[in-house]
Amino acid sequence: MKKENTFVIIVGGGPVGLSAAIELGHRNVPAILITENLETAKHPRCNNTNARSMEHFRRLGISEEIRANAPLAKYAPQVAFVTRFCGHEIGRIDLSKYRSTTNVAGTEFQSSERSITISQLFLEPILKRNAELKKSVSVRFGFRMIGFVSVTDGVLVDVENIQTGERFQISASYMIAADGARSPARRQFGIGMSGEDGQIENAFVAGSMLTYFIRAPSLISESGRKPANLTWILNHEIRAFVFSQDGGERWIVHYRIPEGVDWKTVNHEKVLNAVFGKPVPYEIITSGPWAGGLALVADQYQAERVFFVGDAAHLFTPLGGFGMNTGIGDAINVSWKLAAIYEGWGGASLLDTYGVERRPMGLRNSRLGVKCSQRKGAWQLPANIEDADEAGEQARRVFGEFAVVDDLEEYNTSGMQFGELYENSPIIFHQGAAPIADTWDNYIPIDHPGARVPDFKITETETFHDQLGDSYSLAIFSNDIDAKPFVDATASRGMPLKIVKCSPPLHLYQCKLALVRPDRHLAWHGGAMPANALEIVDRVRGA
């Protein structure tokens, strides 16, 4: 059997696996990505790439390409609440101010990036193309992992070419398992998942769900309403929601199947007519079931030299849009650490911090979708919500005013995106409890070890984050501090270090020195050059 060697094998070619490939390739780490898919996604699941993910993509040089290829980017992001797609509009949320680069009040810069609505249909080809451009990475669609064994110095993976049937083996020092919800890699280690399994009472999205990916070019004109990225269908007959994929022609319709009904017996014409409110021409491109109401997190994120990322590590109810985005955070975290090992400066315990840091984020982020689903499920619709008379109009107006306020937390998630805090990581110099409470909808910048470092503008086109390096960076906020102790300490360990000198807004940073990780989290800060620079360097590199 033919045998190949690499440093990292990535199993899975969705957005998370491809993000890992790009990060590793950006750092010139040898990697092979395999996926049994012959091409990128044809049935979309993800629709939102949030601002934190876009920050990662900005650092990797691809955020502008993503934005330029997002068909919905030219439209103001909107959420509509309607009785039927072609029925009465109840309320509408304009998401523009919640996707700004400033805070909700528009008074303070938060990030160089903002969330963008982009279907997986358009995102995956961009990620695949950029992964393929990396010289150290081999991207192989149409190749299936048929088994693997762990060995002392890595993994041996048996691979099959789906089109030719040829089999060969890849020997890798490490595996990133981005192999989906059923994750053969995770199951081989006997690692389960804990949390909400979808059997949630009174939830809007729970239990058995059915998705129709359709082409319906006349749907907007038939509705007589302004377009919306996301449309919630609220009536006493059916529970559903509809995502636009390209601004007018292709749509994803999610429908909750009544309890006890086999999805294969569902009449799509009856369901879609109920969603639309009248007959509208459509073509089903693909369809299939999925489980709603999930908040499941793997009991372990690492087994030996295998790391679980994305759906292999956590399964979320999609409300709030944190499934893929949390997975991208996983991929970035483990990839820079693997690069440190490959480059020779990463310490013996560095890789063990992956699960310590990312599993709490999986638990934290999993709660949003369930909470939003339960909240919508508790809504009491007026009995006359579909009536065309004045009383019906008044009922819709009153309920709509309530719904747009009650549902806002699902879309205003800056606190969750930028507020990730690695509280128990051994490679962070912790300094007591965080000075603020973790909230989903409100981000308060803090220069606290473990947190994402607050960003700020240097010029109109460049920010503090832009100036930071690919490895660790030492930011110096004072003219009277000499960086030599840190420069000497990192040089003695072969660890790259970029020195950044600038003047941040005083309310953002109370420190004069900030040691920032490759993923833009704060590892250590201080008011003066420490006497133990080498001790700090050894700790943050996992020695």
PDB file of C-alpha atoms in Angstrom, residues 132-357:
ATOM      1  CA  GLU A 132      -5.512  25.178  -2.305  1.00  0.00           C
ATOM      2  CA  LEU A 133      -3.283  28.230  -2.773  1.00  0.00           C
ATOM      3  CA  LYS A 134      -1.225  27.328   0.306  1.00  0.00           C
ATOM      4  CA  LYS A 135       1.996  25.639  -0.788  1.00  0.00           C
ATOM      5  CA  SER A 136       2.302  23.465   2.316  1.00  0.00           C
ATOM      6  CA  VAL A 137      -1.281  22.156   2.084  1.00  0.00           C
ATOM      7  CA  SER A 138      -2.773  19.461  -0.144  1.00  0.00           C
ATOM      8  CA  VAL A 139      -6.574  19.690  -0.451  1.00  0.00           C
ATOM      9  CA  ARG A 140      -8.173  16.452  -1.641  1.00  0.00           C
ATOM     10  CA  PHE A 141     -11.891  16.288  -2.261  1.00  0.00           C
ATOM     11  CA  GLY A 142     -13.228  12.832  -3.042  1.00  0.00           C
ATOM     12  CA  PHE A 143     -11.056  10.989  -0.521  1.00  0.00           C
ATOM     13  CA  ARG A 144     -12.572   9.068   2.389  1.00  0.00           C
ATOM     14  CA  MET A 145     -11.006   8.034   5.681  1.00  0.00           C
ATOM     15  CA  ILE A 146     -11.840   4.352   6.034  1.00  0.00           C
ATOM     16  CA  GLY A 147     -10.030   3.918   9.338  1.00  0.00           C
ATOM     17  CA  PHE A 148      -7.108   5.023  11.447  1.00  0.00           C
ATOM     18  CA  VAL A 149      -4.932   3.884  14.314  1.00  0.00           C
ATOM     19  CA  SER A 150      -3.073   5.924  16.886  1.00  0.00           C
ATOM     20  CA  VAL A 151       0.633   5.254  17.201  1.00  0.00           C
ATOM     21  CA  THR A 152       3.250   6.655  19.542  1.00  0.00           C
ATOM     22  CA  ASP A 153       4.245   9.526  17.287  1.00  0.00           C
ATOM     23  CA  GLY A 154       0.962  10.227  15.512  1.00  0.00           C
ATOM     24  CA  VAL A 155      -1.774   8.555  13.482  1.00  0.00           C
ATOM     25  CA  LEU A 156      -1.892   6.181  10.536  1.00  0.00           C
ATOM     26  CA  VAL A 157      -4.922   6.923   8.368  1.00  0.00           C
ATOM     27  CA  ASP A 158      -6.235   4.556   5.707  1.00  0.00           C
ATOM     28  CA  VAL A 159      -7.694   6.542   2.814  1.00  0.00           C
ATOM     29  CA  GLU A 160      -9.762   5.599  -0.229  1.00  0.00           C
ATOM     30  CA  ASN A 161     -10.115   7.522  -3.465  1.00  0.00           C
ATOM     31  CA  ILE A 162     -13.887   7.480  -3.923  1.00  0.00           C
ATOM     32  CA  GLN A 163     -13.750   7.716  -7.705  1.00  0.00           C
ATOM     33  CA  THR A 164     -11.030   5.134  -8.416  1.00  0.00           C
ATOM     34  CA  GLY A 165     -11.210   2.882  -5.369  1.00  0.00           C
ATOM     35  CA  GLU A 166      -7.452   3.213  -4.830  1.00  0.00           C
ATOM     36  CA  ARG A 167      -6.392   2.871  -1.197  1.00  0.00           C
ATOM     37  CA  PHE A 168      -3.322   4.289   0.493  1.00  0.00           C
ATOM     38  CA  GLN A 169      -2.101   5.341   3.915  1.00  0.00           C
ATOM     39  CA  ILE A 170      -1.225   8.752   5.324  1.00  0.00           C
ATOM     40  CA  SER A 171       1.101   8.951   8.303  1.00  0.00           C
ATOM     41  CA  ALA A 172       0.632  12.186  10.241  1.00  0.00           C
ATOM     42  CA  SER A 173       1.982  13.538  13.491  1.00  0.00           C
ATOM     43  CA  TYR A 174      -1.452  14.945  14.362  1.00  0.00           C
ATOM     44  CA  MET A 175      -5.068  14.795  13.192  1.00  0.00           C
ATOM     45  CA  ILE A 176      -7.658  17.561  13.171  1.00  0.00           C
ATOM     46  CA  ALA A 177     -11.017  15.772  13.098  1.00  0.00           C
ATOM     47  CA  ALA A 178     -13.477  18.089  11.377  1.00  0.00           C
ATOM     48  CA  ASP A 179     -15.506  15.056  10.375  1.00  0.00           C
ATOM     49  CA  GLY A 180     -18.969  16.222  11.344  1.00  0.00           C
ATOM     50  CA  ALA A 181     -21.728  15.474  13.808  1.00  0.00           C
ATOM     51  CA  ARG A 182     -21.300  11.699  13.667  1.00  0.00           C
ATOM     52  CA  SER A 183     -17.479  12.043  13.811  1.00  0.00           C
ATOM     53  CA  PRO A 184     -16.032   8.562  13.205  1.00  0.00           C
ATOM     54  CA  ALA A 185     -12.817   9.783  14.834  1.00  0.00           C
ATOM     55  CA  ARG A 186     -14.527  10.837  18.066  1.00  0.00           C
ATOM     56  CA  ARG A 187     -16.610   7.667  18.164  1.00  0.00           C
ATOM     57  CA  GLN A 188     -13.543   5.487  17.690  1.00  0.00           C
ATOM     58  CA  PHE A 189     -12.255   6.852  20.989  1.00  0.00           C
ATOM     59  CA  GLY A 190     -15.631   6.239  22.645  1.00  0.00           C
ATOM     60  CA  ILE A 191     -16.100   9.924  23.446  1.00  0.00           C
ATOM     61  CA  GLY A 192     -19.711  10.934  23.921  1.00  0.00           C
ATOM     62  CA  MET A 193     -21.551  14.252  23.921  1.00  0.00           C
ATOM     63  CA  SER A 194     -23.485  15.809  26.795  1.00  0.00           C
ATOM     64  CA  GLY A 195     -26.228  18.416  26.944  1.00  0.00           C
ATOM     65  CA  GLU A 196     -29.645  19.050  25.387  1.00  0.00           C
ATOM     66  CA  ASP A 197     -30.597  16.306  22.932  1.00  0.00           C
ATOM     67  CA  GLY A 198     -33.413  18.129  21.140  1.00  0.00           C
ATOM     68  CA  GLN A 199     -36.342  16.962  23.249  1.00  0.00           C
ATOM     69  CA  ILE A 200     -37.138  20.446  24.553  1.00  0.00           C
ATOM     70  CA  GLU A 201     -40.718  21.319  25.371  1.00  0.00           C
ATOM     71  CA  ASN A 202     -42.304  24.477  23.957  1.00  0.00           C
ATOM     72  CA  ALA A 203     -39.367  25.274  21.669  1.00  0.00           C
ATOM     73  CA  PHE A 204     -39.798  26.767  18.199  1.00  0.00           C
ATOM     74  CA  VAL A 205     -36.850  24.818  16.790  1.00  0.00           C
ATOM     75  CA  ALA A 206     -36.615  21.384  18.402  1.00  0.00           C
ATOM     76  CA  GLY A 207     -37.030  17.712  17.640  1.00  0.00           C
ATOM     77  CA  SER A 208     -37.402  16.650  14.022  1.00  0.00           C
ATOM     78  CA  MET A 209     -36.910  19.440  11.510  1.00  0.00           C
ATOM     79  CA  LEU A 210     -37.153  19.274   7.725  1.00  0.00           C
ATOM     80  CA  THR A 211     -35.280  21.500   5.284  1.00  0.00           C
ATOM     81  CA  TYR A 212     -36.198  22.323   1.700  1.00  0.00           C
ATOM     82  CA  PHE A 213     -33.590  24.044  -0.436  1.00  0.00           C
ATOM     83  CA  ILE A 214     -35.685  25.527  -3.215  1.00  0.00           C
ATOM     84  CA  ARG A 215     -35.536  27.747  -6.260  1.00  0.00           C
ATOM     85  CA  ALA A 216     -38.461  30.191  -6.293  1.00  0.00           C
ATOM     86  CA  PRO A 217     -37.574  33.306  -8.342  1.00  0.00           C
ATOM     87  CA  SER A 218     -41.007  34.919  -7.963  1.00  0.00           C
ATOM     88  CA  LEU A 219     -41.303  34.542  -4.189  1.00  0.00           C
ATOM     89  CA  ILE A 220     -40.334  38.138  -3.339  1.00  0.00           C
ATOM     90  CA  SER A 221     -42.648  39.672  -5.927  1.00  0.00           C
ATOM     91  CA  GLU A 222     -45.476  37.367  -4.860  1.00  0.00           C
ATOM     92  CA  SER A 223     -45.022  38.467  -1.247  1.00  0.00           C
ATOM     93  CA  GLY A 224     -45.320  42.174  -2.000  1.00  0.00           C
ATOM     94  CA  ARG A 225     -42.874  42.896   0.840  1.00  0.00           C
ATOM     95  CA  LYS A 226     -39.350  44.257   1.075  1.00  0.00           C
ATOM     96  CA  PRO A 227     -36.765  41.453   0.981  1.00  0.00           C
ATOM     97  CA  ALA A 228     -35.402  40.062   4.243  1.00  0.00           C
ATOM     98  CA  ASN A 229     -32.441  37.777   4.881  1.00  0.00           C
ATOM     99  CA  LEU A 230     -34.457  35.783   7.421  1.00  0.00           C
ATOM    100  CA  THR A 231     -38.238  35.447   7.608  1.00  0.00           C
ATOM    101  CA  TRP A 232     -40.084  33.885  10.557  1.00  0.00           C
ATOM    102  CA  ILE A 233     -43.451  32.289   9.777  1.00  0.00           C
ATOM    103  CA  LEU A 234     -45.829  32.799  12.723  1.00  0.00           C
ATOM    104  CA  ASN A 235     -49.341  31.371  12.629  1.00  0.00           C
ATOM    105  CA  HIS A 236     -51.402  28.703  14.354  1.00  0.00           C
ATOM    106  CA  GLU A 237     -50.903  26.077  11.631  1.00  0.00           C
ATOM    107  CA  ILE A 238     -47.181  25.783  11.007  1.00  0.00           C
ATOM    108  CA  ARG A 239     -43.769  26.632  12.478  1.00  0.00           C
ATOM    109  CA  ALA A 240     -41.141  27.581   9.915  1.00  0.00           C
ATOM    110  CA  PHE A 241     -38.414  30.033   8.989  1.00  0.00           C
ATOM    111  CA  VAL A 242     -36.920  30.963   5.632  1.00  0.00           C
ATOM    112  CA  PHE A 243     -33.382  32.103   4.727  1.00  0.00           C
ATOM    113  CA  SER A 244     -32.576  33.877   1.475  1.00  0.00           C
ATOM    114  CA  GLN A 245     -29.471  32.424  -0.149  1.00  0.00           C
ATOM    115  CA  ASP A 246     -28.808  34.847  -2.973  1.00  0.00           C
ATOM    116  CA  GLY A 247     -31.200  37.773  -2.640  1.00  0.00           C
ATOM    117  CA  GLY A 248     -34.147  36.473  -4.583  1.00  0.00           C
ATOM    118  CA  GLU A 249     -33.983  33.097  -6.335  1.00  0.00           C
ATOM    119  CA  ARG A 250     -32.793  30.412  -3.911  1.00  0.00           C
ATOM    120  CA  TRP A 251     -34.156  29.836  -0.427  1.00  0.00           C
ATOM    121  CA  ILE A 252     -33.806  27.496   2.537  1.00  0.00           C
ATOM    122  CA  VAL A 253     -37.097  26.642   4.253  1.00  0.00           C
ATOM    123  CA  HIS A 254     -36.918  25.033   7.713  1.00  0.00           C
ATOM    124  CA  TYR A 255     -40.093  23.381   8.970  1.00  0.00           C
ATOM    125  CA  ARG A 256     -40.780  21.683  12.290  1.00  0.00           C
ATOM    126  CA  ILE A 257     -42.258  18.232  11.676  1.00  0.00           C
ATOM    127  CA  PRO A 258     -45.197  17.392  13.958  1.00  0.00           C
ATOM    128  CA  GLU A 259     -44.311  14.849  16.625  1.00  0.00           C
ATOM    129  CA  GLY A 260     -44.690  11.246  15.494  1.00  0.00           C
ATOM    130  CA  VAL A 261     -44.612  12.056  11.754  1.00  0.00           C
ATOM    131  CA  ASP A 262     -41.974  10.392   9.549  1.00  0.00           C
ATOM    132  CA  TRP A 263     -40.248  13.091   7.492  1.00  0.00           C
ATOM    133  CA  LYS A 264     -40.370  10.860   4.409  1.00  0.00           C
ATOM    134  CA  THR A 265     -44.176  11.013   4.466  1.00  0.00           C
ATOM    135  CA  VAL A 266     -44.381  14.817   4.617  1.00  0.00           C
ATOM    136  CA  ASN A 267     -46.120  16.370   1.598  1.00  0.00           C
ATOM    137  CA  HIS A 268     -43.796  19.142   0.461  1.00  0.00           C
ATOM    138  CA  GLU A 269     -46.471  20.892  -1.596  1.00  0.00           C
ATOM    139  CA  LYS A 270     -48.779  21.140   1.417  1.00  0.00           C
ATOM    140  CA  VAL A 271     -45.981  22.368   3.684  1.00  0.00           C
ATOM    141  CA  LEU A 272     -44.596  24.964   1.284  1.00  0.00           C
ATOM    142  CA  ASN A 273     -48.039  26.277   0.359  1.00  0.00           C
ATOM    143  CA  ALA A 274     -48.707  26.704   4.082  1.00  0.00           C
ATOM    144  CA  VAL A 275     -45.409  28.560   4.491  1.00  0.00           C
ATOM    145  CA  PHE A 276     -46.011  30.780   1.461  1.00  0.00           C
ATOM    146  CA  GLY A 277     -49.709  31.357   2.130  1.00  0.00           C
ATOM    147  CA  LYS A 278     -50.599  30.748  -1.495  1.00  0.00           C
ATOM    148  CA  PRO A 279     -49.356  28.657  -4.423  1.00  0.00           C
ATOM    149  CA  VAL A 280     -45.984  29.939  -5.645  1.00  0.00           C
ATOM    150  CA  PRO A 281     -43.931  28.183  -8.332  1.00  0.00           C
ATOM    151  CA  TYR A 282     -40.881  26.458  -6.880  1.00  0.00           C
ATOM    152  CA  GLU A 283     -38.341  23.740  -7.586  1.00  0.00           C
ATOM    153  CA  ILE A 284     -36.844  21.596  -4.824  1.00  0.00           C
ATOM    154  CA  ILE A 285     -33.073  21.430  -5.243  1.00  0.00           C
ATOM    155  CA  THR A 286     -32.381  19.281  -2.176  1.00  0.00           C
ATOM    156  CA  SER A 287     -34.169  18.384   1.033  1.00  0.00           C
ATOM    157  CA  GLY A 288     -33.553  16.455   4.214  1.00  0.00           C
ATOM    158  CA  PRO A 289     -34.137  16.150   7.960  1.00  0.00           C
ATOM    159  CA  TRP A 290     -32.123  17.517  10.857  1.00  0.00           C
ATOM    160  CA  ALA A 291     -32.430  17.644  14.635  1.00  0.00           C
ATOM    161  CA  GLY A 292     -33.312  20.917  16.348  1.00  0.00           C
ATOM    162  CA  GLY A 293     -33.042  21.916  19.982  1.00  0.00           C
ATOM    163  CA  LEU A 294     -29.508  20.586  20.350  1.00  0.00           C
ATOM    164  CA  ALA A 295     -26.884  21.887  22.743  1.00  0.00           C
ATOM    165  CA  LEU A 296     -24.449  18.977  22.764  1.00  0.00           C
ATOM    166  CA  VAL A 297     -20.755  19.277  23.570  1.00  0.00           C
ATOM    167  CA  ALA A 298     -18.131  16.533  23.368  1.00  0.00           C
ATOM    168  CA  ASP A 299     -16.932  15.274  26.726  1.00  0.00           C
ATOM    169  CA  GLN A 300     -13.359  15.608  25.460  1.00  0.00           C
ATOM    170  CA  TYR A 301     -11.917  17.806  22.714  1.00  0.00           C
ATOM    171  CA  GLN A 302      -8.713  15.815  22.367  1.00  0.00           C
ATOM    172  CA  ALA A 303      -7.719  12.160  22.437  1.00  0.00           C
ATOM    173  CA  GLU A 304      -4.030  11.360  22.137  1.00  0.00           C
ATOM    174  CA  ARG A 305      -2.920  13.226  18.985  1.00  0.00           C
ATOM    175  CA  VAL A 306      -6.416  13.790  17.587  1.00  0.00           C
ATOM    176  CA  PHE A 307      -8.270  17.095  18.034  1.00  0.00           C
ATOM    177  CA  PHE A 308     -12.027  17.454  17.492  1.00  0.00           C
ATOM    178  CA  VAL A 309     -13.299  20.687  15.956  1.00  0.00           C
ATOM    179  CA  GLY A 310     -16.617  22.043  14.692  1.00  0.00           C
ATOM    180  CA  ASP A 311     -19.577  19.656  14.659  1.00  0.00           C
ATOM    181  CA  ALA A 312     -17.308  16.835  15.813  1.00  0.00           C
ATOM    182  CA  ALA A 313     -16.924  18.780  19.068  1.00  0.00           C
ATOM    183  CA  HIS A 314     -20.307  20.493  19.466  1.00  0.00           C
ATOM    184  CA  LEU A 315     -23.813  20.518  17.990  1.00  0.00           C
ATOM    185  CA  PHE A 316     -25.907  23.662  18.373  1.00  0.00           C
ATOM    186  CA  THR A 317     -29.419  24.756  17.535  1.00  0.00           C
ATOM    187  CA  PRO A 318     -28.645  27.185  14.688  1.00  0.00           C
ATOM    188  CA  LEU A 319     -30.438  30.220  16.128  1.00  0.00           C
ATOM    189  CA  GLY A 320     -27.830  32.889  16.756  1.00  0.00           C
ATOM    190  CA  GLY A 321     -25.468  31.405  14.182  1.00  0.00           C
ATOM    191  CA  PHE A 322     -22.727  30.083  16.455  1.00  0.00           C
ATOM    192  CA  GLY A 323     -22.219  26.514  15.237  1.00  0.00           C
ATOM    193  CA  MET A 324     -19.845  27.132  12.338  1.00  0.00           C
ATOM    194  CA  ASN A 325     -18.380  30.255  13.927  1.00  0.00           C
ATOM    195  CA  THR A 326     -17.478  28.431  17.134  1.00  0.00           C
ATOM    196  CA  GLY A 327     -15.919  25.746  14.946  1.00  0.00           C
ATOM    197  CA  ILE A 328     -13.796  28.322  13.140  1.00  0.00           C
ATOM    198  CA  GLY A 329     -12.573  29.480  16.550  1.00  0.00           C
ATOM    199  CA  ASP A 330     -11.676  25.857  17.332  1.00  0.00           C
ATOM    200  CA  ALA A 331      -9.747  25.523  14.076  1.00  0.00           C
ATOM    201  CA  ILE A 332      -7.764  28.714  14.605  1.00  0.00           C
ATOM    202  CA  ASN A 333      -6.915  27.801  18.212  1.00  0.00           C
ATOM    203  CA  VAL A 334      -5.562  24.333  17.537  1.00  0.00           C
ATOM    204  CA  SER A 335      -3.824  25.318  14.291  1.00  0.00           C
ATOM    205  CA  TRP A 336      -1.590  28.049  15.677  1.00  0.00           C
ATOM    206  CA  LYS A 337      -0.589  25.705  18.490  1.00  0.00           C
ATOM    207  CA  LEU A 338       0.245  22.908  16.053  1.00  0.00           C
ATOM    208  CA  ALA A 339       2.306  25.427  14.089  1.00  0.00           C
ATOM    209  CA  ALA A 340       4.240  26.290  17.253  1.00  0.00           C
ATOM    210  CA  ILE A 341       5.053  22.600  17.726  1.00  0.00           C
ATOM    211  CA  TYR A 342       6.113  22.254  14.091  1.00  0.00           C
ATOM    212  CA  GLU A 343       8.324  25.347  14.342  1.00  0.00           C
ATOM    213  CA  GLY A 344       9.951  23.952  17.471  1.00  0.00           C
ATOM    214  CA  TRP A 345       9.113  26.615  20.048  1.00  0.00           C
ATOM    215  CA  GLY A 346       5.844  25.181  21.347  1.00  0.00           C
ATOM    216  CA  GLY A 347       6.197  23.519  24.736  1.00  0.00           C
ATOM    217  CA  ALA A 348       5.245  19.991  25.758  1.00  0.00           C
ATOM    218  CA  SER A 349       1.910  21.026  27.287  1.00  0.00           C
ATOM    219  CA  LEU A 350       0.829  23.586  24.676  1.00  0.00           C
ATOM    220  CA  LEU A 351      -1.497  21.258  22.761  1.00  0.00           C
ATOM    221  CA  ASP A 352      -3.196  20.120  25.963  1.00  0.00           C
ATOM    222  CA  THR A 353      -4.593  23.649  26.339  1.00  0.00           C
ATOM    223  CA  TYR A 354      -6.815  23.275  23.260  1.00  0.00           C
ATOM    224  CA  GLY A 355      -9.643  21.523  25.094  1.00  0.00           C
ATOM    225  CA  VAL A 356      -9.087  23.546  28.268  1.00  0.00           C
ATOM    226  CA  GLU A 357      -9.729  26.726  26.291  1.00  0.00           C
TER     227      GLU A 357
END
